[in-house]
Amino acid sequence: MSQVHPPEGATAAQPDPIEGEVASHRWGFGAFLLAEAVLLLSAVFLAAILDPGPPGGVVPVSTVLIGTIVPTVLAAGVAVLCTVLRGNGPRLDLKLDFEPADLFTGLKLGLVGLMLTILAAYVWTKAVGEGNATSAINSLVGEGRMSVTSAIVIFLYIWLIGPVCEELIFRGLLWGAIQRQSWGRWAAFGLSTAIFAASHLEPTRTLLLVVIALPIGFARLLTGRLTASIVAHQVNNFLPALVTLLVALGIMSS
């Protein structure tokens, strides 16, 4: 039987790489490092130009919102752009195909992760003290009140937007870069979990973040798709986001 060849000048569609095989994309660790560099440099730049507020006072709302959200969104945009310019696009390269089972898996592991997070945070707080167990965002929010609009924005970022961005970078771009080396999905799971925790640059919370990240990474490992880990991450972040919302509105103390 003769084979059908694409017309001259046309490019045959690239098949979706099977989990565990060498990916067909041309990006690797350099793409991940670029995304991380954009995140860090934009954070430093914004910290330099935004109003820090009076010494010892509450950080202005604009600083909290812009300085927290923009760097992560920019880095996620770089991750997607790398797959467009050097690969097959985010759907194939970052495993963004959605299956109904991903929702169930993500919800299940997200709830497991949420319970694990509550327990781990309690134990960690007792071990290192409440001040050292507080996240950077909660430290920025502090005791000051935000407007309702600003509080809702930071709530939606922590709950929904932030997890999407972080998953694109770590369980998407970094995971794909690791598997491109033929190290396998377990190596991708372990390394992406460790690097995810360390990249938050919160040394006193690194081990806690490793525990938090395990169920999220496991969702990616089980399904082979990023959508499941995004759902798990969002479920896991709901309670911290709610607490931040209540603190920002002055309903609850930090």
XYZ file of N, CA and C in Angstrom:
762
model
N 0.855 -1.195 0.000
C 0.000 0.000 0.000
C 0.885 1.238 0.000
N 0.587 2.156 -0.874
C 1.415 3.355 -0.944
C 1.098 4.291 0.200
N 2.094 5.028 0.616
C 1.937 5.998 1.693
C 1.535 7.340 1.115
N 0.684 8.048 1.859
C 0.246 9.369 1.437
C 1.176 10.394 2.051
N 1.808 11.200 1.221
C 2.728 12.207 1.693
C 2.063 13.568 1.642
N 2.399 14.454 2.591
C 1.833 15.793 2.550
C 2.347 16.549 1.343
N 1.561 17.516 0.862
C 2.011 18.310 -0.289
C 3.343 18.970 0.015
N 4.113 19.182 -1.035
C 5.417 19.806 -0.867
C 5.263 21.176 -0.217
N 6.090 21.441 0.768
C 6.014 22.725 1.483
C 5.140 22.647 2.705
N 4.276 21.598 2.792
C 3.419 21.460 3.965
C 4.144 20.665 5.026
N 3.783 20.885 6.251
C 4.410 20.188 7.376
C 3.418 19.218 7.984
N 3.814 17.976 8.132
C 2.928 16.991 8.734
C 2.694 17.318 10.194
N 1.475 17.055 10.664
C 1.142 17.325 12.070
C 1.985 16.443 12.974
N 2.489 17.044 14.026
C 3.300 16.287 14.975
C 2.392 15.563 15.961
N 2.573 14.261 16.168
C 1.738 13.538 17.123
C 2.049 13.969 18.547
N 1.057 13.802 19.397
C 1.257 14.125 20.803
C 2.247 13.131 21.403
N 3.371 13.594 21.963
C 4.353 12.664 22.522
C 3.744 11.822 23.635
N 4.057 10.562 23.634
C 3.567 9.670 24.673
C 4.324 9.930 25.959
N 3.590 9.871 27.109
C 4.203 10.123 28.403
C 5.399 9.203 28.590
N 6.539 9.751 28.921
C 7.724 8.964 29.170
C 8.668 8.933 27.985
N 8.182 9.272 26.760
C 9.062 9.290 25.608
C 9.700 10.669 25.447
N 10.742 10.721 24.610
C 11.394 11.991 24.335
C 10.416 12.885 23.581
N 10.189 14.092 24.058
C 9.238 15.003 23.431
C 9.782 15.495 22.102
N 8.870 15.876 21.204
C 9.278 16.316 19.878
C 9.602 17.803 19.823
N 9.378 18.516 20.928
C 9.646 19.959 20.921
C 11.145 20.238 20.980
N 11.506 21.484 20.638
C 12.916 21.877 20.588
C 13.331 22.737 21.756
N 12.449 22.939 22.711
C 12.820 23.709 23.898
C 13.148 22.752 25.043
N 13.917 23.263 26.010
C 14.310 22.440 27.146
C 14.495 23.293 28.383
N 15.568 23.028 29.121
C 15.800 23.753 30.375
C 16.005 25.248 30.145
N 16.534 25.603 28.978
C 16.728 27.013 28.687
C 15.418 27.787 28.706
N 14.347 27.161 28.221
C 13.032 27.815 28.226
C 12.549 28.027 29.657
N 12.744 27.029 30.497
C 12.341 27.163 31.900
C 13.154 28.249 32.601
N 14.461 28.251 32.363
C 15.310 29.266 32.990
C 14.944 30.668 32.506
N 14.549 30.786 31.250
C 14.116 32.076 30.733
C 12.850 32.547 31.438
N 11.902 31.641 31.611
C 10.660 31.992 32.312
C 10.951 32.416 33.743
N 11.830 31.689 34.415
C 12.183 32.032 35.793
C 12.919 33.372 35.859
N 13.779 33.633 34.871
C 14.500 34.907 34.839
C 13.535 36.068 34.657
N 12.549 35.883 33.780
C 11.540 36.922 33.584
C 10.767 37.161 34.877
N 10.420 36.094 35.570
C 9.692 36.231 36.836
C 10.508 37.021 37.860
N 11.760 36.620 38.062
C 12.596 37.254 39.079
C 12.953 38.692 38.724
N 13.343 38.916 37.464
C 13.756 40.258 37.059
C 12.584 41.235 37.074
N 11.414 40.775 36.635
C 10.247 41.653 36.665
C 9.823 41.945 38.096
N 9.978 40.959 38.980
C 9.652 41.182 40.392
C 10.595 42.215 41.003
N 11.884 42.096 40.691
C 12.866 43.061 41.206
C 12.594 44.451 40.643
N 12.309 44.526 39.349
C 12.040 45.815 38.710
C 10.812 46.482 39.318
N 9.749 45.715 39.490
C 8.526 46.286 40.049
C 8.713 46.695 41.507
N 9.490 45.908 42.244
C 9.767 46.265 43.639
C 10.516 47.588 43.726
N 11.340 47.855 42.706
C 12.139 49.087 42.715
C 11.315 50.315 42.367
N 10.293 50.143 41.538
C 9.545 51.319 41.084
C 8.219 51.528 41.817
N 7.705 50.495 42.475
C 6.429 50.638 43.173
C 6.626 51.267 44.543
N 5.606 51.919 45.018
C 5.650 52.592 46.322
C 5.678 51.555 47.441
N 6.745 51.514 48.249
C 6.815 50.534 49.332
C 5.985 50.913 50.548
N 5.484 52.152 50.571
C 4.729 52.597 51.734
C 5.651 53.126 52.811
N 5.085 53.719 53.869
C 5.905 54.255 54.954
C 6.626 53.155 55.703
N 7.824 53.450 56.229
C 8.560 52.436 57.001
C 7.712 51.896 58.148
N 7.613 50.588 58.198
C 6.848 49.965 59.259
C 5.350 50.005 59.024
N 4.915 50.630 57.921
C 3.487 50.740 57.635
C 3.002 49.635 56.722
N 1.755 49.761 56.305
C 1.145 48.766 55.433
C 1.555 49.036 53.989
N 1.932 47.990 53.266
C 2.304 48.119 51.861
C 1.069 48.511 51.054
N 1.175 49.518 50.158
C 0.019 49.935 49.371
C -0.592 48.784 48.579
N -1.901 48.876 48.380
C -2.622 47.828 47.671
C -2.062 47.625 46.266
N -1.733 48.720 45.568
C -1.209 48.603 44.207
C 0.078 47.788 44.170
N 0.902 47.953 45.182
C 2.152 47.204 45.258
C 1.880 45.721 45.451
N 0.930 45.401 46.308
C 0.585 44.001 46.564
C 0.053 43.354 45.289
N -0.884 44.032 44.628
C -1.520 43.452 43.451
C -0.565 43.341 42.266
N 0.065 44.459 41.907
C 0.940 44.470 40.729
C 2.208 43.661 40.978
N 2.844 43.883 42.113
C 4.103 43.202 42.403
C 3.958 41.702 42.559
N 2.771 41.251 42.935
C 2.545 39.816 43.132
C 2.078 39.133 41.862
N 1.153 39.747 41.167
C 0.487 39.087 40.041
C 1.278 39.181 38.739
N 1.769 40.369 38.415
C 2.385 40.598 37.106
C 3.576 39.680 36.815
N 4.548 39.518 37.729
C 5.699 38.655 37.397
C 5.309 37.220 37.059
N 4.361 36.661 37.818
C 3.956 35.275 37.569
C 3.232 35.140 36.241
N 2.372 36.105 35.927
C 1.650 36.067 34.659
C 2.617 36.225 33.483
N 3.594 37.125 33.610
C 4.593 37.303 32.558
C 5.388 36.015 32.331
N 5.806 35.376 33.417
C 6.585 34.145 33.299
C 5.773 33.041 32.634
N 4.495 32.939 32.988
C 3.628 31.940 32.352
C 3.469 32.245 30.872
N 3.377 33.535 30.532
C 3.296 33.917 29.130
C 4.536 33.517 28.354
N 5.704 33.654 28.980
C 6.955 33.225 28.354
C 6.946 31.714 28.132
N 6.426 30.967 29.107
C 6.348 29.509 28.970
C 5.515 29.120 27.752
N 4.367 29.759 27.617
C 3.499 29.466 26.467
C 4.177 29.883 25.161
N 4.811 31.052 25.165
C 5.474 31.558 23.956
C 6.597 30.627 23.497
N 7.337 30.060 24.440
C 8.416 29.128 24.092
C 7.877 27.918 23.337
N 6.696 27.429 23.757
C 6.125 26.263 23.067
C 5.630 26.634 21.674
N 5.221 27.888 21.495
C 4.750 28.340 20.187
C 5.922 28.506 19.222
N 7.006 29.099 19.720
C 8.151 29.406 18.863
C 9.082 28.214 18.656
N 9.157 27.329 19.646
C 10.140 26.247 19.588
C 9.520 24.855 19.687
N 8.204 24.783 19.574
C 7.586 23.470 19.707
C 6.287 23.368 18.947
N 5.356 22.636 19.531
C 4.079 22.342 18.886
C 2.919 23.114 19.490
N 3.228 24.101 20.333
C 2.182 24.862 20.994
C 1.871 24.302 22.366
N 1.187 25.086 23.212
C 0.973 24.677 24.599
C 0.076 23.454 24.765
N -0.865 23.239 23.868
C -1.768 22.102 24.055
C -1.012 20.785 24.005
N -0.110 20.641 23.030
C 0.655 19.410 22.914
C 1.856 19.388 23.856
N 2.640 20.453 23.857
C 3.895 20.453 24.606
C 3.680 20.493 26.115
N 2.653 21.208 26.561
C 2.411 21.349 28.000
C 1.303 20.432 28.498
N 0.816 19.565 27.608
C -0.198 18.561 27.967
C -1.465 19.220 28.492
N -2.005 20.162 27.719
C -3.194 20.897 28.138
C -4.496 20.291 27.617
N -4.433 19.103 27.033
C -5.667 18.426 26.651
C -6.477 18.106 27.904
N -7.795 18.261 27.814
C -8.646 18.010 28.975
C -9.481 16.758 28.768
N -9.492 15.911 29.772
C -10.367 14.750 29.820
C -11.257 14.885 31.049
N -12.530 14.466 30.964
C -13.419 14.578 32.130
C -12.835 13.960 33.394
N -12.078 12.887 33.226
C -11.483 12.234 34.400
C -10.486 13.138 35.109
N -9.907 14.110 34.375
C -8.946 15.028 34.992
C -9.597 15.842 36.094
N -10.863 16.224 35.879
C -11.575 17.015 36.880
C -11.735 16.214 38.166
N -12.132 14.955 38.041
C -12.311 14.105 39.214
C -10.975 13.860 39.924
N -9.949 13.533 39.140
C -8.627 13.287 39.722
C -8.097 14.536 40.416
N -8.245 15.688 39.751
C -7.772 16.935 40.339
C -8.503 17.291 41.618
N -9.831 17.129 41.615
C -10.616 17.414 42.820
C -10.213 16.488 43.961
N -10.080 15.206 43.649
C -9.747 14.220 44.674
C -8.370 14.491 45.286
N -7.374 14.671 44.441
C -6.028 14.917 44.949
C -5.896 16.323 45.535
N -6.682 17.270 45.015
C -6.679 18.604 45.595
C -7.214 18.606 47.014
N -8.277 17.841 47.251
C -8.831 17.747 48.611
C -7.867 17.019 49.546
N -7.232 15.968 49.017
C -6.201 15.287 49.817
C -5.079 16.261 50.154
N -4.658 17.030 49.146
C -3.607 18.014 49.360
C -4.015 19.091 50.335
N -5.290 19.507 50.291
C -5.777 20.539 51.206
C -5.713 20.052 52.653
N -6.157 18.818 52.878
C -6.080 18.258 54.228
C -4.631 18.107 54.673
N -3.788 17.670 53.738
C -2.366 17.518 54.041
C -1.728 18.871 54.329
N -2.149 19.901 53.590
C -1.619 21.242 53.793
C -1.975 21.775 55.171
N -3.234 21.579 55.573
C -3.677 22.048 56.893
C -2.860 21.378 57.987
N -2.701 20.061 57.883
C -1.935 19.321 58.892
C -0.474 19.734 58.884
N 0.117 19.810 57.680
C 1.534 20.156 57.581
C 1.783 21.582 58.057
N 0.869 22.511 57.723
C 1.024 23.897 58.152
C 0.948 24.018 59.673
N 0.070 23.241 60.275
C -0.052 23.259 61.746
C 1.235 22.765 62.396
N 1.732 21.627 61.890
C 2.963 21.061 62.448
C 4.135 22.009 62.210
N 4.199 22.579 60.996
C 5.312 23.470 60.649
C 5.287 24.744 61.491
N 4.089 25.277 61.724
C 3.961 26.476 62.555
C 4.449 26.210 63.970
N 4.115 25.063 64.501
C 4.578 24.704 65.837
C 6.090 24.548 65.873
N 6.662 24.090 64.773
C 8.102 23.826 64.744
C 8.931 25.092 64.547
N 8.484 25.985 63.654
C 9.317 27.147 63.306
C 8.749 28.474 63.786
N 7.524 28.459 64.304
C 6.914 29.703 64.760
C 5.988 30.281 63.703
N 4.969 31.001 64.130
C 3.941 31.489 63.215
C 4.507 32.454 62.177
N 5.417 33.317 62.569
C 5.974 34.299 61.631
C 6.735 33.655 60.505
N 7.451 32.579 60.791
C 8.251 31.906 59.762
C 7.425 30.997 58.859
N 6.179 30.723 59.254
C 5.330 29.840 58.451
C 4.376 30.623 57.559
N 4.410 31.943 57.639
C 3.510 32.784 56.856
C 4.040 32.969 55.448
N 3.152 32.876 54.462
C 3.571 33.046 53.079
C 3.901 34.497 52.796
N 4.619 34.720 51.699
C 5.027 36.076 51.335
C 3.822 36.969 51.055
N 2.789 36.418 50.429
C 1.597 37.220 50.119
C 0.887 37.633 51.391
N 0.725 36.697 52.319
C 0.071 37.043 53.580
C 0.877 38.069 54.362
N 2.195 37.997 54.254
C 3.043 38.985 54.927
C 2.834 40.371 54.322
N 2.657 40.434 52.991
C 2.424 41.716 52.336
C 1.066 42.295 52.705
N 0.064 41.431 52.773
C -1.276 41.908 53.119
C -1.292 42.462 54.533
N -0.623 41.725 55.440
C -0.486 42.187 56.811
C -1.815 42.448 57.485
N -1.837 43.458 58.330
C -3.038 43.795 59.072
C -3.875 44.861 58.370
N -3.369 45.402 57.263
C -4.080 46.486 56.597
C -5.252 45.985 55.777
N -6.265 46.822 55.638
C -7.428 46.478 54.849
C -7.232 46.878 53.401
N -7.878 46.118 52.510
C -7.917 46.454 51.095
C -9.348 46.846 50.747
N -9.494 47.465 49.582
C -10.836 47.672 49.056
C -11.431 46.308 48.711
N -12.734 46.258 48.606
C -13.387 44.991 48.280
C -12.893 44.478 46.921
N -12.760 45.387 45.955
C -12.306 44.989 44.617
C -10.902 44.388 44.660
N -9.986 45.061 45.375
C -8.607 44.572 45.464
C -8.541 43.235 46.187
N -9.341 43.100 47.245
C -9.351 41.847 48.007
C -9.856 40.694 47.149
N -10.871 40.958 46.323
C -11.403 39.917 45.448
C -10.381 39.543 44.376
N -9.673 40.549 43.854
C -8.647 40.282 42.836
C -7.560 39.369 43.399
N -7.059 39.675 44.602
C -5.995 38.855 45.189
C -6.520 37.464 45.533
N -7.795 37.380 45.926
C -8.435 36.085 46.201
C -8.489 35.234 44.937
N -8.946 35.835 43.831
C -9.044 35.094 42.572
C -7.666 34.715 42.033
N -6.689 35.577 42.267
C -5.326 35.249 41.828
C -4.791 34.028 42.583
N -4.891 34.060 43.898
C -4.359 32.939 44.691
C -5.113 31.647 44.398
N -6.424 31.756 44.239
C -7.254 30.561 44.056
C -7.190 30.006 42.636
N -7.335 30.864 41.613
C -7.508 30.395 40.251
C -6.367 30.736 39.300
N -5.961 31.998 39.276
C -5.002 32.447 38.265
C -3.585 31.984 38.572
N -3.149 32.181 39.806
C -1.805 31.775 40.200
C -1.517 30.311 39.936
N -2.425 29.388 40.333
C -2.177 27.973 40.052
C -2.017 27.661 38.573
N -2.818 28.310 37.706
C -2.671 28.077 36.269
C -1.274 28.492 35.809
N -0.846 29.688 36.224
C 0.468 30.191 35.822
C 1.591 29.293 36.330
N 1.523 28.915 37.593
C 2.587 28.093 38.175
C 2.628 26.706 37.552
N 1.476 26.146 37.242
C 1.463 24.828 36.612
C 2.029 24.882 35.196
N 1.737 25.956 34.460
C 2.321 26.108 33.131
C 3.846 26.120 33.199
N 4.377 26.749 34.243
C 5.831 26.884 34.367
C 6.477 25.604 34.884
N 5.919 25.017 35.947
C 6.607 23.923 36.633
C 6.171 22.533 36.171
N 4.878 22.217 36.250
C 4.437 20.902 35.796
C 4.206 20.867 34.292
N 4.397 22.008 33.613
C 4.323 22.063 32.163
C 5.696 22.207 31.544
N 6.260 23.417 31.626
C 7.536 23.705 30.973
C 8.689 22.915 31.590
N 8.831 22.969 32.902
C 9.932 22.256 33.560
C 9.782 20.753 33.402
N 8.572 20.247 33.575
C 8.312 18.811 33.432
C 8.714 18.343 32.033
N 8.317 19.105 31.025
C 8.664 18.741 29.656
C 10.153 18.807 29.390
N 10.831 19.787 30.007
C 12.278 19.895 29.836
C 12.998 18.699 30.441
N 12.519 18.224 31.570
C 13.131 17.064 32.227
C 12.899 15.804 31.401
N 11.672 15.616 30.926
C 11.381 14.418 30.138
C 12.095 14.425 28.790
N 12.425 15.596 28.296
C 13.171 15.686 27.037
C 14.556 15.046 27.175
N 15.049 14.955 28.410
C 16.333 14.303 28.663
C 16.203 12.792 28.823
N 14.991 12.278 28.603
C 14.720 10.840 28.755
C 14.944 10.357 30.190
N 14.720 11.247 31.161
C 14.879 10.847 32.559
C 13.625 10.177 33.122
N 12.527 10.263 32.397
C 11.317 9.592 32.849
C 10.410 10.481 33.682
N 9.169 10.025 33.844
C 8.164 10.850 34.518
C 8.376 10.928 36.019
N 8.990 9.899 36.624
C 9.239 9.974 38.070
C 10.303 11.003 38.392
N 11.295 11.102 37.535
C 12.298 12.156 37.713
C 11.657 13.527 37.544
N 10.762 13.633 36.552
C 10.053 14.903 36.343
C 9.210 15.254 37.554
N 8.557 14.267 38.116
C 7.737 14.479 39.316
C 8.584 14.967 40.490
N 9.676 14.274 40.766
C 10.514 14.624 41.914
C 11.217 15.958 41.757
N 11.829 16.172 40.600
C 12.577 17.410 40.389
C 11.663 18.627 40.315
N 10.528 18.498 39.633
C 9.615 19.639 39.528
C 9.025 19.997 40.892
N 8.794 18.994 41.725
C 8.287 19.256 43.070
C 9.311 20.014 43.901
N 10.561 19.559 43.863
C 11.619 20.206 44.642
C 11.905 21.623 44.153
N 11.976 21.783 42.823
C 12.282 23.109 42.267
C 11.118 24.067 42.495
N 9.889 23.566 42.402
C 8.710 24.386 42.692
C 8.790 24.960 44.108
N 9.137 24.114 45.064
C 9.224 24.566 46.457
C 10.357 25.569 46.652
N 11.512 25.280 46.072
C 12.672 26.155 46.259
C 12.507 27.493 45.549
N 11.786 27.508 44.429
C 11.672 28.723 43.628
C 10.847 29.809 44.289
N 10.089 29.467 45.317
C 9.309 30.486 46.023
C 10.197 31.405 46.868
N 11.476 31.013 47.030
C 12.453 31.825 47.773
C 11.970 32.162 49.177
N 11.383 31.169 49.821
C 10.945 31.294 51.211
C 11.599 30.147 51.991
N 12.860 30.305 52.385
C 13.623 29.190 52.965
C 12.944 28.504 54.150
N 12.268 29.280 54.991
C 11.645 28.675 56.168
C 10.404 27.857 55.814
N 9.917 27.988 54.565
C 8.710 27.267 54.155
C 8.988 26.240 53.054
N 10.257 26.034 52.686
C 10.561 25.168 51.550
C 10.070 23.740 51.776
N 10.345 23.160 52.925
C 9.899 21.794 53.195
C 8.378 21.706 53.233
N 7.730 22.728 53.779
C 6.275 22.759 53.793
C 5.728 22.807 52.369
N 6.366 23.584 51.512
C 5.927 23.686 50.117
C 6.135 22.379 49.360
N 7.166 21.619 49.729
C 7.360 20.299 49.119
C 6.172 19.403 49.430
N 5.748 19.397 50.693
C 4.598 18.581 51.107
C 3.343 19.016 50.359
N 3.144 20.334 50.264
C 1.976 20.870 49.578
C 1.970 20.478 48.101
N 3.162 20.448 47.488
C 3.262 20.210 46.046
C 3.123 18.737 45.661
N 3.302 17.822 46.587
C 3.289 16.397 46.244
C 1.977 15.934 45.605
N 0.807 16.209 46.203
C -0.440 15.765 45.556
C -0.678 16.440 44.205
N -0.239 17.698 44.070
C -0.409 18.409 42.808
C 0.411 17.728 41.708
N 1.672 17.449 42.011
C 2.517 16.756 41.047
C 2.016 15.355 40.750
N 1.423 14.712 41.748
C 0.921 13.359 41.570
C -0.251 13.345 40.588
N -1.040 14.435 40.575
C -2.139 14.534 39.604
C -1.585 14.555 38.188
N -0.499 15.271 37.986
C 0.163 15.309 36.664
C 0.748 13.945 36.313
N 1.316 13.297 37.319
C 1.947 11.995 37.114
C 0.917 10.934 36.735
N -0.220 10.920 37.416
C -1.230 9.892 37.197
C -1.913 10.025 35.840
N -2.249 11.250 35.467
C -3.029 11.465 34.256
C -2.178 11.740 33.032
N -0.950 12.253 33.243
C -0.117 12.646 32.124
C -0.531 13.964 31.507
N -1.473 14.673 32.186
C -1.968 15.934 31.645
C -1.896 17.036 32.694
N -1.676 18.247 32.200
C -1.513 19.392 33.081
C -2.832 19.849 33.696
N -3.935 19.592 33.005
C -5.229 20.067 33.497
C -5.572 19.476 34.869
N -5.183 18.235 35.097
C -5.477 17.612 36.384
C -4.698 18.288 37.512
N -3.432 18.616 37.253
C -2.646 19.277 38.299
C -3.108 20.717 38.522
N -3.619 21.368 37.473
C -4.170 22.714 37.646
C -5.373 22.676 38.579
N -6.284 21.722 38.353
C -7.462 21.587 39.217
C -7.042 21.274 40.653
N -6.095 20.349 40.820
C -5.623 19.997 42.161
C -5.006 21.201 42.862
N -4.238 21.989 42.124
C -3.593 23.182 42.679
C -4.641 24.207 43.092
N -5.668 24.388 42.277
C -6.716 25.352 42.599
C -7.521 24.929 43.824
N -7.835 23.659 43.908
C -8.547 23.165 45.089
C -7.690 23.355 46.334
N -6.410 23.041 46.224
C -5.500 23.166 47.351
C -5.347 24.622 47.808
N -5.455 25.553 46.857
C -5.257 26.971 47.173
C -6.515 27.684 47.656
N -7.659 27.011 47.600
C -8.904 27.711 47.928
C -8.923 28.232 49.363
N -8.570 27.382 50.314
C -8.619 27.807 51.718
C -7.622 28.917 52.017
N -6.345 28.809 51.578
C -5.421 29.936 51.774
C -5.921 31.218 51.114
N -6.545 31.088 49.943
C -7.079 32.271 49.263
C -8.208 32.894 50.062
N -9.055 32.064 50.631
C -10.170 32.567 51.443
C -9.663 33.277 52.688
N -8.658 32.698 53.331
C -8.069 33.331 54.515
C -7.470 34.682 54.155
N -6.766 34.744 53.035
C -6.177 36.012 52.583
C -7.261 37.044 52.314
N -8.373 36.612 51.719
C -9.498 37.513 51.455
C -10.043 38.093 52.754
N -10.236 37.253 53.750
C -10.781 37.713 55.020
C -9.817 38.651 55.748
N -8.507 38.352 55.645
C -7.498 39.241 56.241
C -7.483 40.579 55.518
N -7.526 40.540 54.187
C -7.476 41.768 53.400
C -8.667 42.674 53.670
N -9.810 42.074 53.991
C -11.017 42.853 54.274
C -11.100 43.266 55.732
N -10.123 42.829 56.538
C -10.131 43.193 57.944
C -11.086 42.387 58.791
N -11.657 41.318 58.204
C -12.597 40.469 58.941
C -11.858 39.514 59.876
N -10.637 39.196 59.503
C -9.845 38.212 60.252
C -8.433 38.756 60.400
N -7.802 38.515 61.529
C -6.435 38.954 61.727
C -5.483 37.972 61.082
N -4.314 38.468 60.642
C -3.341 37.603 59.964
C -2.648 36.689 60.947
